[in-house]
Amino acid sequence: MDTPVIELQNVIKSFGPVDVLQGINFKAYAGRVTALVGDNGAGKSTLIKGLAGVQSYDSGVVKFEGNEVHLNSARQAAALGIEVVYQDLALCENLDIVQNMFLGREEMTGMTLDEPHMEFEATQTLAGLKIRTVKSVRQKVASLSGGQRQTVAIARSVLRKAKLVILDEPTAALGVAQTEQVLNLVRRLADSGVAVIIISHNLQDVFKVCDDISVLYLGKMVAHLKATETNHLDVVGYITGTKSMEQA
Amino acid sequence: MSTTTTTTISSGHEGTIRDQVKNYFVRVKSGEMGALPSVISLIFLTALFASLNPYFLTKLNFANLLVQSATLMMLSMALVFVILIAEIDLSAGVTSGLSMAFFIILTNKAGWDWRVSILAGFVVGFVVGSFIGFFVAKVGVPSFVVTLGLFLGFQGLQLALLGDGGIYRVEVPELKSIMNDNMPQWAGWLMLGIFLTLTLLINFYDRMRRKKSNLPNRPLILLFIKLGVMAGLGAGCVSILNVNRSLSAIAIAGVPIVMPFAITILFVGTLVLDRTRFGRHLYAVGGNPEAARRAGIKVPKIRMSAFIICSMLSVVAGIFNASRIGTVEATAGKSMVLSGVAAAVVGGVSLFGGRGRLAHAAVGAVVISIIDNGLGLLGLPAGINFLVTGGVLILAATVDAVSRKRAGATK
Ligand SMILES: Nc1ncnc2c1ncn2[C@@H]1O[C@H](COP(=O)(O)OP(=O)(O)OP(=O)(O)O)[C@@H](O)[C@H]1O
Ligand SMILES: [Mg+2]
């Protein structure tokens, strides 16, 4: 297989006496959806924070597109093309979709905001992702449903030309239909050539959309699986620690 | 879920006037009422007071009302900048008083050129704003506490500067004329013409740019209706003000000099809020500071700037106030700030942050001033005025809270 977009080698992170990440190896590839699963407290969020640049690892190697990088700030991660969609989405409800998608990276003409250009780009991006549930790009986010908000948050990362998109429990708060929509969007996102990492506690969702599954158990990566070569029961076994796979 | 029909995403600009009007009502219903409640109360109050006292609708009272509301308008527009980020500046009133205390001491006692003293007044505003901003944005003290502290402290400082019961006369004719003199008739029309032309040009520029980006534009007729209403109201005001309104032999006519100042600040401030990166970030911080931070916005810097702008505009309110009264005393500005907050909230600026415009505060200031003026004409005891204004503030804040809930419920 070609070089992974992101690769972690022997990553370690402790909080005082608590060893949260104990030598993690992990890869995510362009065009593939990689699930990161594990029980509460396994270390998923800690792993992600390191990739997002908001909390650096104690030691270990991080390679982005084959080159070693040091992710010490969110800005650095963003500059590489790593975008994180947090569970709370971080949208401003009082702003509309276009304004949210361009927040912090507004396009300008001279001193003033280039609204037409931003509106055009936002519309194109949403259309490119075949998003049909949003009525108007000038709708305030306050008026959007949970699934629509998730959609906007994901579209924002696409707009920023992300190479790696990390989604923290994107379907946790959604109903059946909206979950379906968001999962379809995640699939399309990967199909467009982006590497997607998705954290989820819902194995049904994981099997629906993911290509690869990595399982964390108490700070150790206990399994890397292909979705097509494993099943529900196996994954549950790894998550709960009743099964283990010796890995190099 | 995947339907085969491709529905394109709209921008809210397409469709006929009927669609646009329908959209507007949908927005109002979902809680985005903007200035609508305050405009309705404006009309209602005008009708009420006009029916209760024949003097209310006279030309002289109309001009008085405008001038009276100018100070409050400035103060409430100042407060919009901090209310938008869900903060408050209770010291805005005394800041305006304090800056004028410095101004009057420097001019009357130290003999400075009045223009330099005015500049010193703005420096005071800048320092005060930076001070509040530092404690709120960098240290993390709630703005309510910092500015309440300054509200008390500055009253002491004003006393120290001017002396107990000290009262100084404003001796600068240029300054006094802001609130007490009027422009020649032609200048009023010119002012109206300039603002209408600017509005027209900006709108056409926007339409041209949207067209270039292949985006739909709202029906042109809508723009003309909007401008027509603005022109009609503006022309009405100017022509009323241009007629002699004096009750004595000396004629008084023309648009008060304060109007072009107030309108310019409203105009420029609105452009800043709507069309610059700073304005956008101010709304973002007010809506969701954490989201703003993650988007790379320097939230403390935005907060600092908001407090500095608020304090500097409060100085302008101080100048207006000193000009109208003709004196500066130790208690100047003390009682103004709550009316300023009331004006902003009544106008539709949300105390929860992130929602509201300068024009809302301006309309709100007129509403509060009408209550003040109208009740005054009825000869009711002064206490009634406070009761009514307080009641209106609570009512407006309730409307704000309820409409916010409604907007959240449409998820
Ligand atoms: N800042 C911190 N200080 C101390 N301990 C921490 C800190 N952050 C995380 N931990 C600990 O690290 C462990 C892993 O936490 P983490 O949030 O990464 O788990 P998770 O896999 O995301 O769990 P969940 O599924 O509940 O979100 C937990 O035991 C947690 O208490
Ligand atoms: Mg977590």
PDB file of C-alpha atoms and ligand atoms in Angstrom, chain A residues 44-46 168-169 199 201, ligand 2:
ATOM      1  CA  LYS A  44      -8.948   7.917  21.915  1.00  0.00           C
ATOM      2  CA  SER A  45      -9.424  11.597  22.643  1.00  0.00           C
ATOM      3  CA  THR A  46      -5.845  11.879  23.905  1.00  0.00           C
ATOM      4  CA  ASP A 168     -15.123  12.743  17.017  1.00  0.00           C
ATOM      5  CA  GLU A 169     -18.366  10.781  17.423  1.00  0.00           C
ATOM      6  CA  ILE A 199     -14.113   7.917  16.549  1.00  0.00           C
ATOM      7  CA  HIS A 201     -18.825   3.838  20.032  1.00  0.00           C
TER       8      HIS A 201
HETATM    9 MG    MG C   2     -13.104  10.841  24.252  1.00  0.00          MG
END
